[in-house]
PDB file of C-alpha atoms in Angstrom:
ATOM      1  CA  MET A 868      33.889   2.041  15.357  1.00 43.00           C
ATOM      2  CA  SER A 869      33.830  -1.732  15.816  1.00 47.00           C
ATOM      3  CA  GLY A 870      36.079  -3.877  13.652  1.00 53.00           C
ATOM      4  CA  ALA A 871      33.365  -6.542  13.361  1.00 53.00           C
ATOM      5  CA  PRO A 872      31.725  -7.025   9.972  1.00 48.00           C
ATOM      6  CA  LEU A 873      28.627  -4.880   9.526  1.00 50.00           C
ATOM      7  CA  SER A 874      26.447  -7.963   9.149  1.00 53.00           C
ATOM      8  CA  ASP A 875      27.535  -8.925  12.689  1.00 57.00           C
ATOM      9  CA  ARG A 876      27.106  -5.400  14.096  1.00 68.00           C
ATOM     10  CA  LEU A 877      23.628  -4.893  12.621  1.00 84.00           C
ATOM     11  CA  PRO A 878      22.303  -8.344  11.722  1.00 89.00           C
ATOM     12  CA  ASP A 879      18.987  -9.041  10.088  1.00 93.00           C
ATOM     13  CA  GLN A 880      16.099  -9.205  12.533  1.00 96.00           C
ATOM     14  CA  LEU A 881      14.003 -11.853  10.795  1.00 97.00           C
ATOM     15  CA  ARG A 882      11.963 -14.946  11.553  1.00 96.00           C
ATOM     16  CA  ALA A 883       9.233 -16.875   9.779  1.00 96.00           C
ATOM     17  CA  ASP A 884       5.781 -15.393   9.216  1.00 90.00           C
ATOM     18  CA  LEU A 885       6.343 -11.810  10.354  1.00 97.00           C
ATOM     19  CA  ARG A 886       3.532  -9.417   9.544  1.00 97.00           C
ATOM     20  CA  LEU A 887       5.991  -6.738   8.385  1.00 98.00           C
ATOM     21  CA  VAL A 888       9.668  -6.376   7.474  1.00 98.00           C
ATOM     22  CA  PHE A 889      11.226  -2.929   7.112  1.00 98.00           C
ATOM     23  CA  VAL A 890      13.918  -2.833   4.437  1.00 96.00           C
ATOM     24  CA  GLY A 891      16.443  -0.010   4.347  1.00 91.00           C
ATOM     25  CA  THR A 892      19.075   0.789   1.762  1.00 86.00           C
ATOM     26  CA  ALA A 893      21.955   0.345   4.221  1.00 82.00           C
ATOM     27  CA  ALA A 894      22.648   1.150   7.848  1.00 81.00           C
ATOM     28  CA  SER A 895      23.654   4.671   8.706  1.00 80.00           C
ATOM     29  CA  GLN A 896      27.122   4.914  10.198  1.00 84.00           C
ATOM     30  CA  ARG A 897      25.550   5.616  13.607  1.00 88.00           C
ATOM     31  CA  SER A 898      23.287   2.560  13.338  1.00 89.00           C
ATOM     32  CA  ALA A 899      26.259   0.406  12.355  1.00 86.00           C
ATOM     33  CA  ASP A 900      28.377   1.764  15.197  1.00 89.00           C
ATOM     34  CA  LEU A 901      25.645   1.286  17.822  1.00 92.00           C
ATOM     35  CA  GLY A 902      24.168  -1.905  16.382  1.00 91.00           C
ATOM     36  CA  HIS A 903      20.623  -0.448  16.397  1.00 94.00           C
ATOM     37  CA  TYR A 904      18.358   0.097  13.408  1.00 95.00           C
ATOM     38  CA  TYR A 905      17.420   3.737  12.631  1.00 94.00           C
ATOM     39  CA  ALA A 906      19.609   5.018  15.475  1.00 94.00           C
ATOM     40  CA  HIS A 907      20.327   8.590  14.354  1.00 91.00           C
ATOM     41  CA  PRO A 908      18.437  11.099  16.538  1.00 91.00           C
ATOM     42  CA  GLY A 909      17.272  12.991  13.430  1.00 90.00           C
ATOM     43  CA  ASN A 910      15.654   9.896  11.940  1.00 93.00           C
ATOM     44  CA  ARG A 911      11.823   9.922  12.075  1.00 96.00           C
ATOM     45  CA  PHE A 912      11.461   6.135  11.974  1.00 97.00           C
ATOM     46  CA  TRP A 913      10.616   5.357  15.610  1.00 97.00           C
ATOM     47  CA  ARG A 914       8.285   8.292  16.231  1.00 96.00           C
ATOM     48  CA  THR A 915       6.507   7.660  12.918  1.00 98.00           C
ATOM     49  CA  LEU A 916       5.831   4.006  13.760  1.00 98.00           C
ATOM     50  CA  HIS A 917       3.997   5.096  16.882  1.00 98.00           C
ATOM     51  CA  GLN A 918       2.375   8.153  15.301  1.00 98.00           C
ATOM     52  CA  VAL A 919       0.665   6.103  12.563  1.00 98.00           C
ATOM     53  CA  GLY A 920      -0.244   3.283  14.954  1.00 97.00           C
ATOM     54  CA  ILE A 921       2.086   0.501  13.822  1.00 98.00           C
ATOM     55  CA  THR A 922       3.485   0.230  17.361  1.00 97.00           C
ATOM     56  CA  PRO A 923       1.545   0.737  20.615  1.00 97.00           C
ATOM     57  CA  ARG A 924       4.196   3.097  21.997  1.00 97.00           C
ATOM     58  CA  ARG A 925       7.289   4.910  20.850  1.00 97.00           C
ATOM     59  CA  PHE A 926      10.193   2.508  20.927  1.00 98.00           C
ATOM     60  CA  GLU A 927      13.821   3.626  21.117  1.00 96.00           C
ATOM     61  CA  PRO A 928      16.400   2.364  18.599  1.00 96.00           C
ATOM     62  CA  HIS A 929      18.062   0.046  21.124  1.00 96.00           C
ATOM     63  CA  GLU A 930      14.698  -1.702  21.611  1.00 97.00           C
ATOM     64  CA  PHE A 931      14.478  -2.875  17.985  1.00 96.00           C
ATOM     65  CA  PRO A 932      14.685  -6.609  18.935  1.00 95.00           C
ATOM     66  CA  ALA A 933      11.419  -6.217  20.895  1.00 97.00           C
ATOM     67  CA  LEU A 934       9.566  -5.517  17.652  1.00 97.00           C
ATOM     68  CA  LEU A 935       9.862  -9.190  16.733  1.00 97.00           C
ATOM     69  CA  ASP A 936       7.207  -9.746  19.428  1.00 96.00           C
ATOM     70  CA  LEU A 937       4.961  -7.394  17.409  1.00 97.00           C
ATOM     71  CA  GLY A 938       5.642  -9.340  14.215  1.00 97.00           C
ATOM     72  CA  ILE A 939       8.035  -6.728  12.813  1.00 98.00           C
ATOM     73  CA  GLY A 940      11.496  -7.448  11.404  1.00 98.00           C
ATOM     74  CA  PHE A 941      14.380  -5.547   9.834  1.00 97.00           C
ATOM     75  CA  THR A 942      16.942  -5.910   7.069  1.00 95.00           C
ATOM     76  CA  ASP A 943      18.807  -3.756   4.555  1.00 91.00           C
ATOM     77  CA  MET A 944      19.529  -4.114   0.859  1.00 88.00           C
ATOM     78  CA  CYS A 945      23.248  -3.612   1.552  1.00 82.00           C
ATOM     79  CA  LYS A 946      24.482  -5.589   4.553  1.00 80.00           C
ATOM     80  CA  THR A 947      28.198  -4.863   4.070  1.00 74.00           C
ATOM     81  CA  GLY A 948      28.340  -1.055   3.776  1.00 63.00           C
ATOM     82  CA  ALA A 949      27.218   1.755   6.057  1.00 64.00           C
ATOM     83  CA  GLY A 950      26.775   5.503   5.830  1.00 57.00           C
ATOM     84  CA  MET A 951      24.944   7.777   3.447  1.00 60.00           C
ATOM     85  CA  ASP A 952      23.758   6.033   0.269  1.00 59.00           C
ATOM     86  CA  HIS A 953      26.716   7.253  -1.805  1.00 52.00           C
ATOM     87  CA  GLN A 954      29.092   5.716   0.780  1.00 53.00           C
ATOM     88  CA  ALA A 955      27.245   2.504   1.580  1.00 48.00           C
ATOM     89  CA  LEU A 956      26.411   1.673  -2.008  1.00 57.00           C
ATOM     90  CA  ALA A 957      30.099   1.445  -2.857  1.00 53.00           C
ATOM     91  CA  PHE A 958      29.657  -2.013  -1.278  1.00 62.00           C
ATOM     92  CA  PRO A 959      27.901  -4.926  -3.000  1.00 66.00           C
ATOM     93  CA  ILE A 960      24.112  -5.220  -3.111  1.00 77.00           C
ATOM     94  CA  ASP A 961      22.880  -8.811  -3.345  1.00 82.00           C
ATOM     95  CA  ILE A 962      19.310  -8.619  -4.680  1.00 88.00           C
ATOM     96  CA  GLU A 963      19.034 -12.403  -5.020  1.00 91.00           C
ATOM     97  CA  ALA A 964      20.045 -12.909  -1.367  1.00 90.00           C
ATOM     98  CA  PHE A 965      17.366 -10.403  -0.348  1.00 93.00           C
ATOM     99  CA  ARG A 966      14.731 -12.151  -2.502  1.00 94.00           C
ATOM    100  CA  ASP A 967      15.754 -15.512  -1.055  1.00 94.00           C
ATOM    101  CA  LYS A 968      15.423 -14.183   2.512  1.00 94.00           C
ATOM    102  CA  MET A 969      11.937 -12.895   1.820  1.00 96.00           C
ATOM    103  CA  LEU A 970      10.896 -16.196   0.216  1.00 94.00           C
ATOM    104  CA  ILE A 971      12.356 -18.189   3.119  1.00 95.00           C
ATOM    105  CA  TYR A 972      10.888 -16.074   5.929  1.00 96.00           C
ATOM    106  CA  ARG A 973       7.663 -15.155   4.079  1.00 95.00           C
ATOM    107  CA  PRO A 974       6.625 -11.942   5.820  1.00 97.00           C
ATOM    108  CA  ARG A 975       3.115 -10.791   4.918  1.00 96.00           C
ATOM    109  CA  THR A 976       4.306  -7.287   3.996  1.00 97.00           C
ATOM    110  CA  ILE A 977       7.620  -5.654   3.069  1.00 98.00           C
ATOM    111  CA  ALA A 978       8.114  -1.914   3.503  1.00 98.00           C
ATOM    112  CA  PHE A 979      11.085  -0.278   1.815  1.00 97.00           C
ATOM    113  CA  THR A 980      12.018   2.730   3.932  1.00 96.00           C
ATOM    114  CA  SER A 981      13.136   4.769   0.936  1.00 93.00           C
ATOM    115  CA  LYS A 982      12.690   5.018  -2.797  1.00 92.00           C
ATOM    116  CA  LYS A 983      16.407   4.210  -3.103  1.00 90.00           C
ATOM    117  CA  ALA A 984      16.003   0.823  -1.390  1.00 91.00           C
ATOM    118  CA  ALA A 985      13.026   0.047  -3.641  1.00 95.00           C
ATOM    119  CA  SER A 986      14.897   1.191  -6.760  1.00 91.00           C
ATOM    120  CA  LEU A 987      17.690  -1.278  -5.983  1.00 90.00           C
ATOM    121  CA  PHE A 988      15.145  -4.093  -5.649  1.00 94.00           C
ATOM    122  CA  TYR A 989      13.188  -3.188  -8.779  1.00 95.00           C
ATOM    123  CA  GLY A 990      16.234  -2.195 -10.841  1.00 92.00           C
ATOM    124  CA  ARG A 991      14.648   1.148 -11.768  1.00 94.00           C
ATOM    125  CA  PRO A 992      15.675   4.754 -11.059  1.00 93.00           C
ATOM    126  CA  THR A 993      14.168   6.357  -7.962  1.00 89.00           C
ATOM    127  CA  SER A 994      12.232   8.757 -10.220  1.00 94.00           C
ATOM    128  CA  ALA A 995      10.306   5.729 -11.549  1.00 95.00           C
ATOM    129  CA  ILE A 996       9.341   4.561  -8.051  1.00 96.00           C
ATOM    130  CA  ALA A 997       6.043   5.698  -6.535  1.00 96.00           C
ATOM    131  CA  LEU A 998       5.394   5.876  -2.811  1.00 97.00           C
ATOM    132  CA  GLY A 999       2.746   3.609  -1.315  1.00 97.00           C
ATOM    133  CA  ARG A1000       1.536   0.119  -2.079  1.00 97.00           C
ATOM    134  CA  GLN A1001       3.117  -1.501  -5.112  1.00 97.00           C
ATOM    135  CA  ALA A1002       1.737  -3.915  -7.695  1.00 95.00           C
ATOM    136  CA  ARG A1003       1.783  -7.529  -6.533  1.00 92.00           C
ATOM    137  CA  LEU A1004       4.674  -9.741  -7.580  1.00 92.00           C
ATOM    138  CA  PRO A1005       3.978 -13.457  -7.989  1.00 90.00           C
ATOM    139  CA  GLU A1006       4.826 -15.481  -4.852  1.00 88.00           C
ATOM    140  CA  PHE A1007       6.152 -12.397  -3.046  1.00 92.00           C
ATOM    141  CA  PRO A1008       4.809 -10.482  -0.031  1.00 94.00           C
ATOM    142  CA  ASP A1009       2.852  -7.264  -0.440  1.00 96.00           C
ATOM    143  CA  ILE A1010       5.251  -4.353  -0.920  1.00 97.00           C
ATOM    144  CA  PHE A1011       5.070  -0.735   0.202  1.00 98.00           C
ATOM    145  CA  VAL A1012       7.524   2.057  -0.544  1.00 98.00           C
ATOM    146  CA  LEU A1013       7.749   4.651   2.206  1.00 98.00           C
ATOM    147  CA  ALA A1014       9.186   8.145   2.278  1.00 96.00           C
ATOM    148  CA  SER A1015      12.638   7.981   3.827  1.00 93.00           C
ATOM    149  CA  PRO A1016      12.550   8.802   7.545  1.00 94.00           C
ATOM    150  CA  SER A1017      16.177   9.987   7.402  1.00 87.00           C
ATOM    151  CA  GLY A1018      16.783  13.559   8.448  1.00 79.00           C
ATOM    152  CA  ALA A1019      18.889  13.884   5.281  1.00 79.00           C
ATOM    153  CA  ALA A1020      15.710  13.325   3.243  1.00 72.00           C
ATOM    154  CA  SER A1021      13.582  15.964   4.982  1.00 73.00           C
ATOM    155  CA  GLY A1022      12.794  17.725   1.709  1.00 76.00           C
ATOM    156  CA  SER A1023      10.854  14.710   0.434  1.00 81.00           C
ATOM    157  CA  TRP A1024       9.257  13.601   3.706  1.00 89.00           C
ATOM    158  CA  SER A1025       5.639  12.459   3.628  1.00 94.00           C
ATOM    159  CA  LEU A1026       3.702  10.741   6.386  1.00 96.00           C
ATOM    160  CA  GLN A1027       1.017   9.603   3.928  1.00 97.00           C
ATOM    161  CA  PRO A1028       2.622   6.327   2.708  1.00 98.00           C
ATOM    162  CA  TRP A1029       3.425   5.377   6.312  1.00 98.00           C
ATOM    163  CA  GLN A1030      -0.222   5.931   7.239  1.00 98.00           C
ATOM    164  CA  GLU A1031      -1.306   3.899   4.198  1.00 97.00           C
ATOM    165  CA  LEU A1032       0.906   1.037   5.433  1.00 98.00           C
ATOM    166  CA  ALA A1033      -0.519   1.267   8.970  1.00 98.00           C
ATOM    167  CA  ASP A1034      -4.081   1.253   7.635  1.00 97.00           C
ATOM    168  CA  TRP A1035      -3.260  -1.748   5.418  1.00 96.00           C
ATOM    169  CA  LEU A1036      -1.867  -3.648   8.409  1.00 96.00           C
ATOM    170  CA  ARG A1037      -4.924  -2.793  10.520  1.00 94.00           C
ATOM    171  CA  SER A1038      -7.204  -4.068   7.761  1.00 92.00           C
ATOM    172  CA  GLY A1039      -5.806  -7.522   8.401  1.00 81.00           C
ATOM    173  CA  ALA A1040      -3.966  -7.770   5.111  1.00 62.00           C
TER     174      ALA A1040
END
């Protein structure tokens, strides 16, 4: 494992006016170690992006920087911890820093890649978070909550909110 800070090993992949930013809870330990988003082989993220039509082909985790050319960026709610949620969330979550990033970069759409990530943002328990498109917040991008692509969340997997997001993006929203 690298001794570099996590924010250096798996930095935000953001720029102004992206069409979509994926927001995770925190990097998995494998993603942190490799420096690639959604790097665990059991994670459905990359195959799902292609399956629902968000990307024109199936990208590999090490290719994540190429998604900027498609208008897609990445960040996490916790940029200092890594591992399963119970491990990573022992580190600080800076909701205001996340909000500020989204207001600075102004993506058109934000997609939380788990109910947990969304619950941190909204300050509500995961049981109070619905999958799919969320109610608009003033001066904030459109928000979707997706079923976690993590292999550890297989019991609650659903392709439907991912397809809803892809359809929304295709509609020109």
